[in-house]
Short mmCIF file of C-alpha atoms in Angstrom, two decimals:
data_model
loop_
_atom_site.label_atom_id
_atom_site.label_comp_id
_atom_site.label_asym_id
_atom_site.label_seq_id
_atom_site.Cartn_x
_atom_site.Cartn_y
_atom_site.Cartn_z
CA MET A 1 0.00 0.00 0.00
CA SER A 2 1.38 3.40 -0.93
CA PRO A 3 2.10 6.02 1.81
CA THR A 4 -0.52 8.36 0.35
CA LYS A 5 -3.23 5.82 1.09
CA THR A 6 -2.26 5.11 4.69
CA ALA A 7 -4.50 7.83 6.11
CA THR A 8 -7.60 6.42 4.45
CA THR A 9 -6.95 2.76 5.21
CA ALA A 10 -8.99 1.02 7.87
CA ARG A 11 -9.66 -2.44 9.19
CA VAL A 12 -12.90 -3.73 7.73
CA GLU A 13 -15.37 -5.60 9.89
CA PRO A 14 -15.61 -9.25 8.86
CA ALA A 15 -19.15 -8.92 7.49
CA ALA A 16 -18.20 -6.06 5.16
CA VAL A 17 -16.08 -8.13 2.78
CA GLU A 18 -17.55 -11.14 1.03
CA THR A 19 -15.95 -14.48 0.26
CA LYS A 20 -18.11 -16.86 -1.76
CA VAL A 21 -18.73 -20.26 -0.20
CA SER A 22 -19.34 -22.06 -3.49
CA PRO A 23 -18.78 -19.56 -6.30
CA GLY A 24 -20.44 -20.36 -9.56
CA LEU A 25 -23.78 -20.71 -11.30
CA ALA A 26 -24.74 -23.34 -13.81
CA ARG A 27 -24.18 -22.16 -17.35
CA ARG A 28 -27.89 -22.37 -18.09
CA GLN A 29 -28.59 -20.09 -15.11
CA VAL A 30 -26.15 -17.45 -16.37
CA PHE A 31 -27.81 -17.58 -19.78
CA ALA A 32 -31.21 -17.37 -18.12
CA VAL A 33 -30.24 -14.12 -16.35
CA ALA A 34 -28.91 -12.68 -19.62
CA GLY A 35 -32.04 -13.80 -21.47
CA CYS A 36 -34.31 -12.17 -18.89
CA TYR A 37 -32.39 -8.93 -19.22
CA PHE A 38 -32.78 -9.05 -23.00
CA VAL A 39 -36.53 -9.60 -22.69
CA ALA A 40 -37.00 -6.83 -20.13
CA SER A 41 -34.80 -4.27 -21.89
CA PHE A 42 -36.46 -4.62 -25.29
CA ALA A 43 -38.69 -1.58 -24.83
CA ALA A 44 -36.30 0.36 -22.58
CA LEU A 45 -33.52 0.27 -25.18
CA GLY A 46 -35.43 0.00 -28.43
CA LEU A 47 -38.13 2.67 -28.18
CA PRO A 48 -36.18 5.80 -27.09
CA PRO A 49 -34.58 6.25 -30.57
CA TYR A 50 -38.15 6.88 -31.80
CA LEU A 51 -38.87 9.70 -29.35
CA THR A 52 -38.72 12.13 -32.28
CA GLU A 53 -41.77 10.30 -33.68
CA ILE A 54 -43.53 9.73 -30.33
CA LEU A 55 -43.49 13.32 -29.07
CA PRO A 56 -45.53 14.89 -31.92
CA GLU A 57 -48.42 12.63 -30.82
CA LEU A 58 -48.18 14.22 -27.36
CA GLY A 59 -48.15 17.84 -28.54
CA ASP A 60 -44.44 18.46 -29.16
CA GLY A 61 -44.54 18.81 -32.94
CA ALA A 62 -40.83 19.59 -33.36
CA ALA A 63 -39.76 16.94 -30.81
CA ARG A 64 -37.67 19.55 -29.03
CA TRP A 65 -37.85 17.57 -25.79
CA ALA A 66 -36.46 14.36 -27.30
CA GLY A 67 -32.92 14.78 -26.00
CA LEU A 68 -34.02 15.63 -22.46
CA LEU A 69 -36.73 12.97 -22.21
CA TYR A 70 -34.20 10.46 -23.52
CA ILE A 71 -32.23 10.90 -20.30
CA VAL A 72 -35.10 11.16 -17.78
CA PRO A 73 -35.01 7.41 -16.95
CA THR A 74 -31.25 7.63 -16.82
CA ILE A 75 -31.20 10.52 -14.34
CA PHE A 76 -33.47 8.77 -11.89
CA GLY A 77 -31.83 5.42 -12.53
CA ALA A 78 -28.47 6.97 -11.61
CA ILE A 79 -29.90 8.31 -8.37
CA GLY A 80 -31.39 4.98 -7.38
CA ALA A 81 -28.75 2.51 -8.60
CA PRO A 82 -26.28 2.71 -5.66
CA LEU A 83 -29.13 2.48 -3.12
CA TRP A 84 -30.77 -0.50 -4.83
CA GLY A 85 -27.35 -2.18 -5.05
CA ARG A 86 -26.72 -1.87 -1.33
CA LEU A 87 -30.25 -3.05 -0.55
CA ALA A 88 -29.59 -6.09 -2.74
CA ASP A 89 -26.45 -6.88 -0.72
CA ARG A 90 -28.52 -6.66 2.44
CA PHE A 91 -31.86 -8.24 1.52
CA GLY A 92 -31.06 -10.54 -1.41
CA ARG A 93 -30.03 -10.06 -5.03
CA LYS A 94 -32.85 -12.14 -6.52
CA ARG A 95 -35.51 -10.20 -4.63
CA LEU A 96 -34.21 -6.84 -5.83
CA LEU A 97 -33.84 -8.15 -9.38
CA LEU A 98 -37.52 -9.15 -9.40
CA ARG A 99 -38.40 -5.68 -8.09
CA ALA A 100 -36.58 -4.10 -11.04
CA GLN A 101 -38.46 -6.17 -13.62
CA LEU A 102 -41.87 -5.42 -12.11
CA GLY A 103 -41.00 -1.72 -11.90
CA LEU A 104 -40.24 -1.67 -15.63
CA ALA A 105 -43.58 -3.31 -16.44
CA ALA A 106 -45.51 -0.66 -14.50
CA ALA A 107 -43.58 2.17 -16.16
CA PHE A 108 -44.13 0.83 -19.68
CA LEU A 109 -47.87 0.47 -19.15
CA LEU A 110 -48.14 4.08 -18.00
CA ALA A 111 -45.97 5.34 -20.88
CA GLY A 112 -48.03 3.47 -23.46
CA TRP A 113 -51.31 5.00 -22.26
CA ALA A 114 -49.99 8.51 -21.55
CA ASP A 115 -51.92 11.27 -23.35
CA SER A 116 -49.65 14.21 -22.50
CA ILE A 117 -45.96 14.96 -22.26
CA GLY A 118 -46.30 15.35 -18.48
CA THR A 119 -47.76 11.86 -18.00
CA PHE A 120 -45.24 10.37 -20.41
CA ALA A 121 -42.39 12.04 -18.50
CA ALA A 122 -43.80 10.70 -15.21
CA ALA A 123 -43.73 7.19 -16.69
CA LEU A 124 -40.08 7.65 -17.63
CA VAL A 125 -39.33 8.82 -14.07
CA ILE A 126 -40.93 5.65 -12.71
CA GLN A 127 -38.90 3.60 -15.21
CA GLY A 128 -35.71 5.14 -13.85
CA VAL A 129 -36.58 4.88 -10.15
CA LEU A 130 -37.99 1.36 -10.18
CA GLY A 131 -35.93 -0.12 -13.02
CA GLY A 132 -32.20 -0.75 -12.92
CA THR A 133 -32.33 -4.30 -14.27
CA PHE A 134 -28.78 -4.20 -15.65
CA ALA A 135 -27.11 -3.35 -12.33
CA ALA A 136 -29.40 -5.77 -10.50
CA SER A 137 -28.54 -8.58 -12.93
CA ASN A 138 -24.81 -7.87 -12.66
CA GLY A 139 -25.06 -7.84 -8.86
CA TYR A 140 -26.79 -11.23 -8.98
CA LEU A 141 -24.00 -12.65 -11.16
CA GLY A 142 -21.24 -10.96 -9.16
CA ALA A 143 -22.46 -12.63 -5.99
CA ALA A 144 -21.77 -16.07 -7.45
CA LEU A 145 -18.93 -15.65 -9.97
CA GLU A 146 -15.36 -14.38 -9.87
CA GLY A 147 -12.49 -13.49 -12.20
CA HIS A 148 -12.61 -14.88 -15.72
CA ALA A 149 -16.05 -16.47 -15.21
CA LEU A 150 -17.48 -13.14 -14.07
CA SER A 151 -15.91 -11.14 -16.91
CA ARG A 152 -17.37 -13.60 -19.44
CA ALA A 153 -20.77 -13.32 -17.76
CA LEU A 154 -20.59 -9.50 -17.86
CA THR A 155 -19.62 -9.73 -21.53
CA LEU A 156 -22.68 -11.91 -22.09
CA MET A 157 -24.85 -9.37 -20.27
CA GLN A 158 -23.61 -6.63 -22.58
CA GLY A 159 -24.43 -8.97 -25.44
CA SER A 160 -28.01 -9.09 -24.18
CA ALA A 161 -28.15 -5.30 -24.20
CA ARG A 162 -26.68 -5.15 -27.72
CA ALA A 163 -29.10 -7.83 -28.93
CA ALA A 164 -31.99 -5.73 -27.64
CA LEU A 165 -30.58 -2.65 -29.35
CA VAL A 166 -30.24 -4.64 -32.59
CA CYS A 167 -33.67 -6.26 -32.56
CA ALA A 168 -35.85 -3.66 -30.89
CA PRO A 169 -35.38 -0.70 -33.28
CA ILE A 170 -35.93 -3.00 -36.25
CA VAL A 171 -39.05 -4.56 -34.74
CA VAL A 172 -40.39 -1.17 -33.65
CA GLY A 173 -39.77 0.23 -37.13
CA SER A 174 -41.50 -2.77 -38.71
CA LEU A 175 -44.56 -2.44 -36.44
CA THR A 176 -44.86 1.33 -36.90
CA PRO A 177 -47.29 1.15 -39.89
CA TRP A 178 -49.76 -0.77 -37.68
CA LEU A 179 -48.99 0.48 -34.16
CA SER A 180 -47.24 3.73 -33.24
CA PRO A 181 -44.02 3.53 -31.17
CA HIS A 182 -45.91 5.37 -28.42
CA ARG A 183 -48.53 2.61 -28.06
CA GLN A 184 -45.88 -0.09 -28.39
CA TYR A 185 -44.72 0.82 -24.87
CA ALA A 186 -47.94 -0.69 -23.48
CA LEU A 187 -47.68 -3.77 -25.67
CA LEU A 188 -44.07 -4.44 -24.66
CA ALA A 189 -44.86 -4.15 -20.93
CA VAL A 190 -45.62 -7.87 -21.08
CA LEU A 191 -41.91 -8.60 -21.61
CA PRO A 192 -40.55 -7.59 -18.16
CA LEU A 193 -43.52 -9.42 -16.63
CA ALA A 194 -42.42 -12.56 -18.49
CA ALA A 195 -38.83 -11.98 -17.35
CA ALA A 196 -39.95 -11.73 -13.72
CA ALA A 197 -41.79 -15.03 -14.05
CA MET A 198 -38.65 -16.70 -15.43
CA LEU A 199 -36.39 -15.22 -12.75
CA ALA A 200 -38.68 -16.46 -10.00
CA ALA A 201 -37.51 -20.00 -10.84
CA LEU A 202 -33.81 -19.16 -10.37
CA PRO A 203 -32.03 -19.67 -7.03
CA GLU A 204 -30.71 -16.97 -4.75
CA PRO A 205 -26.93 -16.71 -5.41
CA PRO A 206 -24.73 -18.79 -3.05
CA ARG A 207 -24.49 -17.36 0.43
CA SER A 208 -21.33 -15.51 1.39
CA ARG A 209 -19.29 -15.82 4.54
CA PRO A 210 -17.08 -13.21 6.24
CA ALA A 211 -13.49 -13.16 5.11
CA PRO A 212 -10.94 -13.88 7.87
CA PRO A 213 -10.07 -10.66 9.74
CA GLN A 214 -6.34 -11.08 9.15
CA ALA A 215 -6.89 -11.01 5.38
CA THR A 216 -9.36 -8.18 5.16
CA THR A 217 -7.34 -5.01 5.33
CA ALA A 218 -9.06 -2.76 2.86
CA GLU A 219 -9.00 0.70 1.48
CA ALA A 220 -12.16 2.78 1.77
CA GLU A 221 -12.98 4.11 -1.67
CA ALA A 222 -14.93 7.28 -2.30
CA ASP A 223 -18.19 5.37 -2.70
CA GLY A 224 -17.73 3.38 0.49
CA THR A 225 -17.19 0.04 -1.28
CA PRO A 226 -14.40 -1.94 0.46
CA VAL A 227 -11.39 -2.88 -1.63
CA VAL A 228 -9.57 -6.01 -0.58
CA GLU A 229 -5.81 -5.83 -0.78
CA ALA A 230 -4.28 -8.34 -3.18
CA ALA A 231 -1.82 -9.73 -0.64
CA ALA A 232 -3.91 -12.85 -0.25
CA GLU A 233 -3.50 -13.71 -3.93
CA PRO A 234 -0.61 -16.03 -4.66
CA SER A 235 0.43 -13.96 -7.63
CA GLY A 236 0.36 -10.71 -5.65
CA ARG A 237 -1.10 -9.04 -8.74
CA ALA A 238 -2.80 -5.72 -8.09
CA PRO A 239 -6.11 -4.97 -9.83
CA ALA A 240 -5.65 -3.73 -13.39
CA ALA A 241 -7.48 -0.51 -12.62
CA SER A 242 -8.64 1.35 -9.56
CA LEU A 243 -12.33 2.04 -9.08
CA ARG A 244 -11.80 5.71 -9.85
CA ALA A 245 -10.22 4.86 -13.21
CA LEU A 246 -13.01 2.41 -14.01
CA TYR A 247 -15.67 5.00 -13.12
CA ALA A 248 -14.00 7.65 -15.30
CA ILE A 249 -13.69 5.29 -18.27
CA GLU A 250 -17.31 4.18 -17.86
CA PHE A 251 -18.52 7.79 -17.84
CA ALA A 252 -16.48 8.79 -20.91
CA PHE A 253 -17.42 5.67 -22.85
CA VAL A 254 -21.15 6.04 -22.29
CA PHE A 255 -21.01 9.76 -23.04
CA SER A 256 -19.16 9.35 -26.33
CA THR A 257 -21.41 6.55 -27.61
CA VAL A 258 -24.85 7.57 -26.27
CA ILE A 259 -24.56 11.17 -27.49
CA SER A 260 -25.20 9.98 -31.05
CA PHE A 261 -28.36 8.02 -30.18
CA PRO A 262 -31.18 10.60 -29.74
CA TYR A 263 -30.78 12.40 -33.07
CA LEU A 264 -29.21 9.66 -35.21
CA ILE A 265 -32.44 8.92 -37.09
CA SER A 266 -32.92 12.65 -37.74
CA LEU A 267 -29.35 12.87 -39.06
CA ILE A 268 -29.92 9.90 -41.37
CA LYS A 269 -33.12 11.41 -42.76
CA GLU A 270 -31.36 14.75 -43.31
CA ARG A 271 -28.39 13.18 -45.15
CA ILE A 272 -30.34 10.46 -47.01
CA PRO A 273 -33.81 11.83 -47.80
CA GLY A 274 -36.50 9.22 -48.18
CA THR A 275 -34.92 6.71 -45.81
CA GLY A 276 -37.62 4.53 -44.26
CA PRO A 277 -37.98 3.48 -40.61
CA MET A 278 -36.66 -0.04 -41.33
CA VAL A 279 -33.39 1.18 -42.89
CA SER A 280 -32.93 3.72 -40.10
CA GLY A 281 -33.43 0.98 -37.51
CA VAL A 282 -30.85 -1.25 -39.19
CA LEU A 283 -28.29 1.57 -39.31
CA PHE A 284 -28.93 2.31 -35.64
CA ALA A 285 -28.40 -1.37 -34.82
CA LEU A 286 -25.20 -1.99 -36.83
CA PRO A 287 -22.64 -1.21 -34.06
CA HIS A 288 -24.47 -3.52 -31.70
CA MET A 289 -24.44 -6.28 -34.32
CA CYS A 290 -20.65 -5.95 -34.33
CA TYR A 291 -20.61 -6.64 -30.60
CA LEU A 292 -22.76 -9.74 -30.95
CA ILE A 293 -20.42 -11.15 -33.60
CA ALA A 294 -17.05 -10.24 -32.10
CA ALA A 295 -17.44 -9.94 -28.31
CA ILE A 296 -16.24 -13.43 -27.33
CA PRO A 297 -13.14 -13.41 -29.60
CA VAL A 298 -12.26 -9.89 -28.38
CA HIS A 299 -12.61 -11.09 -24.77
CA SER A 300 -10.11 -13.88 -25.46
CA LEU A 301 -7.65 -11.47 -27.10
CA PHE A 302 -7.78 -8.65 -24.55
CA ARG A 303 -8.62 -10.25 -21.21
CA SER A 304 -4.97 -9.91 -20.13
CA ARG A 305 -4.51 -6.38 -21.56
CA PRO A 306 -7.79 -4.49 -21.12
CA ARG A 307 -6.23 -1.01 -21.05
CA ALA A 308 -4.80 -1.47 -24.54
CA GLY A 309 -8.20 -2.62 -25.76
CA ILE A 310 -9.91 0.37 -24.19
CA ALA A 311 -7.49 2.84 -25.79
CA LEU A 312 -7.96 1.18 -29.19
CA GLY A 313 -11.72 1.14 -28.68
CA PHE A 314 -11.91 4.86 -27.95
CA GLY A 315 -9.79 5.49 -31.03
CA CYS A 316 -12.32 3.61 -33.19
CA ILE A 317 -15.18 5.46 -31.52
CA ALA A 318 -13.57 8.82 -32.30
CA LEU A 319 -12.97 7.81 -35.93
CA GLY A 320 -16.48 6.43 -36.37
CA LEU A 321 -18.21 9.46 -34.84
CA ALA A 322 -16.12 11.87 -36.88
CA GLY A 323 -17.20 9.94 -39.97
CA HIS A 324 -20.85 10.56 -39.09
CA GLY A 325 -20.17 14.26 -39.58
CA ILE A 326 -19.38 13.79 -43.29
CA ALA A 327 -21.33 10.64 -44.24
CA ASP A 328 -23.88 11.45 -46.95
CA SER A 329 -24.81 8.10 -48.48
CA LEU A 330 -26.06 4.72 -47.32
CA THR A 331 -22.67 3.12 -48.02
CA SER A 332 -20.75 5.72 -46.02
CA PHE A 333 -23.19 5.46 -43.11
CA ILE A 334 -22.75 1.69 -43.05
CA ALA A 335 -18.95 2.12 -43.00
CA VAL A 336 -18.86 4.62 -40.13
CA ARG A 337 -21.40 2.62 -38.11
CA LEU A 338 -19.18 -0.47 -38.45
CA VAL A 339 -16.11 1.47 -37.26
CA LEU A 340 -18.13 2.72 -34.31
CA GLY A 341 -19.16 -0.88 -33.70
CA ALA A 342 -15.53 -1.97 -33.47
CA GLY A 343 -14.90 0.67 -30.82
CA LEU A 344 -18.09 -0.23 -28.98
CA THR A 345 -17.07 -3.90 -28.85
CA LEU A 346 -13.52 -3.25 -27.65
CA GLY A 347 -14.66 -0.78 -25.00
CA LEU A 348 -17.50 -2.83 -23.55
CA VAL A 349 -15.55 -6.10 -23.42
CA CYS A 350 -12.46 -4.57 -21.84
CA MET A 351 -14.50 -2.64 -19.28
CA SER A 352 -16.14 -5.94 -18.30
CA VAL A 353 -12.67 -7.37 -17.68
CA LEU A 354 -11.74 -4.38 -15.51
CA ALA A 355 -15.03 -4.58 -13.61
CA ALA A 356 -14.52 -8.28 -12.86
CA ASP A 357 -11.00 -7.50 -11.63
CA CYS A 358 -12.29 -4.75 -9.36
CA ALA A 359 -15.10 -6.99 -8.07
CA LYS A 360 -12.74 -9.30 -6.19
CA GLY A 361 -13.57 -9.04 -2.49
CA ARG A 362 -16.21 -6.34 -2.90
CA ALA A 363 -19.92 -6.52 -2.18
CA PRO A 364 -21.28 -6.93 -5.73
CA GLY A 365 -24.53 -5.02 -5.30
CA GLY A 366 -22.80 -1.87 -4.13
CA LEU A 367 -20.04 -2.14 -6.73
CA PHE A 368 -22.27 -2.62 -9.76
CA GLY A 369 -24.75 -0.07 -8.45
CA SER A 370 -21.93 2.49 -8.33
CA ILE A 371 -20.71 1.53 -11.80
CA GLU A 372 -24.26 1.96 -13.04
CA PHE A 373 -24.39 5.42 -11.43
CA PHE A 374 -21.40 6.62 -13.47
CA SER A 375 -22.70 4.92 -16.60
CA LYS A 376 -26.03 6.69 -16.29
CA ALA A 377 -24.30 9.95 -15.38
CA GLY A 378 -22.45 9.71 -18.70
CA ALA A 379 -25.74 9.09 -20.50
CA VAL A 380 -27.35 12.08 -18.78
CA ALA A 381 -24.49 14.36 -19.77
CA ALA A 382 -24.66 12.97 -23.32
CA GLY A 383 -28.40 13.61 -23.58
CA VAL A 384 -28.04 17.20 -22.40
CA ALA A 385 -25.12 17.81 -24.77
CA ALA A 386 -27.05 16.22 -27.64
CA ALA A 387 -30.12 18.39 -27.03
CA VAL A 388 -28.11 21.61 -26.75
CA GLY A 389 -25.89 20.80 -29.71
CA ASN A 390 -28.83 19.81 -31.91
CA ASP A 391 -30.72 23.02 -31.07
CA TRP A 392 -27.74 25.25 -31.79
CA PHE A 393 -25.92 23.53 -34.63
CA GLY A 394 -28.12 20.70 -35.93
CA PRO A 395 -27.88 16.89 -35.69
CA THR A 396 -24.18 16.84 -36.65
CA ALA A 397 -23.11 18.57 -33.43
CA PRO A 398 -23.69 15.61 -31.06
CA VAL A 399 -21.45 13.23 -33.03
CA LEU A 400 -18.65 15.79 -33.19
CA THR A 401 -18.88 16.38 -29.43
CA GLY A 402 -18.62 12.62 -28.90
CA THR A 403 -15.55 12.56 -31.14
CA ALA A 404 -13.81 15.14 -28.98
CA ILE A 405 -14.54 13.25 -25.73
CA ALA A 406 -13.35 9.97 -27.25
CA LEU A 407 -10.07 11.55 -28.40
CA VAL A 408 -9.42 13.03 -24.96
CA THR A 409 -10.02 9.63 -23.38
CA VAL A 410 -7.63 7.94 -25.82
CA LEU A 411 -4.90 10.33 -24.71
CA ALA A 412 -5.74 9.92 -21.02
CA THR A 413 -5.76 6.12 -21.29
CA ALA A 414 -2.55 5.91 -23.29
CA ALA A 415 -0.65 8.57 -21.30
CA PRO A 416 0.24 6.33 -18.30
CA ARG A 417 1.85 3.85 -20.70
CA LEU A 418 4.08 6.39 -22.45
CA PRO A 419 6.67 6.86 -19.66
CA ARG A 420 7.11 3.08 -19.36
CA THR A 421 7.49 2.78 -23.14
CA LEU A 422 10.08 5.56 -23.26
CA ARG A 423 12.05 4.05 -20.37
CA THR A 424 12.05 0.68 -22.11
CA ARG A 425 13.34 2.17 -25.36
CA ARG A 426 16.09 4.10 -23.58
CA SER A 427 17.21 0.94 -21.84
CA LEU A 428 17.65 -0.96 -25.12
#
């Protein structure tokens, strides 16, 4: 432990740090959790890109509130995520996961039958406060898995989110001639109800026991989550990234990718007049298709060097977003969406590896709740920046803002490696 951390280091009570009695879930159970998240997130992830078509039905003809309403669930989800995570650690991960699914169902029903922007916004608030299925699912998995098994499970969870983002916009676009995206909220409320029914059959994760006091010296992080020192590990290997670094990367990654979401369909229609809802949905989904195809191979390649993968991922994100600013044909849009997809895949997979590394010895509900807070904070900031940029400079502004943030993060991620590289070269 470094001298600068001595003042903030304290002995942790035995119950504060968890050691799993029998870590592990059956493979089918891990896939069941991921499948339930996919089912529940279908509406939550697939309908917001169509806010620009939903809002005119509610009186906002120009859809000026699209960017801000896009982040309403995120704002309230960020507020609630750390609290729900700690409650899950205390009262049971399965119980809190079921709560999240039922909360989504109630919110979707209200959103689908809303007849004013105020009621619709209230439904999105309820979605944020009572939802949080991603953090709840990760906390459930983190209570039973460790290390490589956990990072693969988190990669699978991100695959569920990407699958929903691939399928949902396409399905919503296909159903639009018969049922408006607004009314589809009510129809899709049945999905989180089905997910809750499936999760009810899963077991509570294996119980945890207190770690021995002599092995539980920990550092109190800013969010109060205990960090177990790595002295007990035979290899003596320190975590690949501190929580603060992981939180910062999570924020920047979500900001730089989500900022292009709210006005992407408007940008496509501006650059390629006559583009139908189906084509727009496919273009929106392309980066997430890349993740579904390449996530497992990327995990194998970068699980021992996640920082390099994150730097490369942000580089691809910057290049892809910059390309959105000049794309003016279907072919060019496909190309830049695929480059963005490469960055999305590298970033998400490598952040899962870092999160699994940081999860060792920590209470999983609190950890993943805090990660979710910074993720949603990045999405909130992205939504605000997208709305302001779109109002002032048009739909190109959000993608250029995302490019700038991605470039800054590339430099920040690569900078700590430069002194080591220079020292190595001088020593040759």
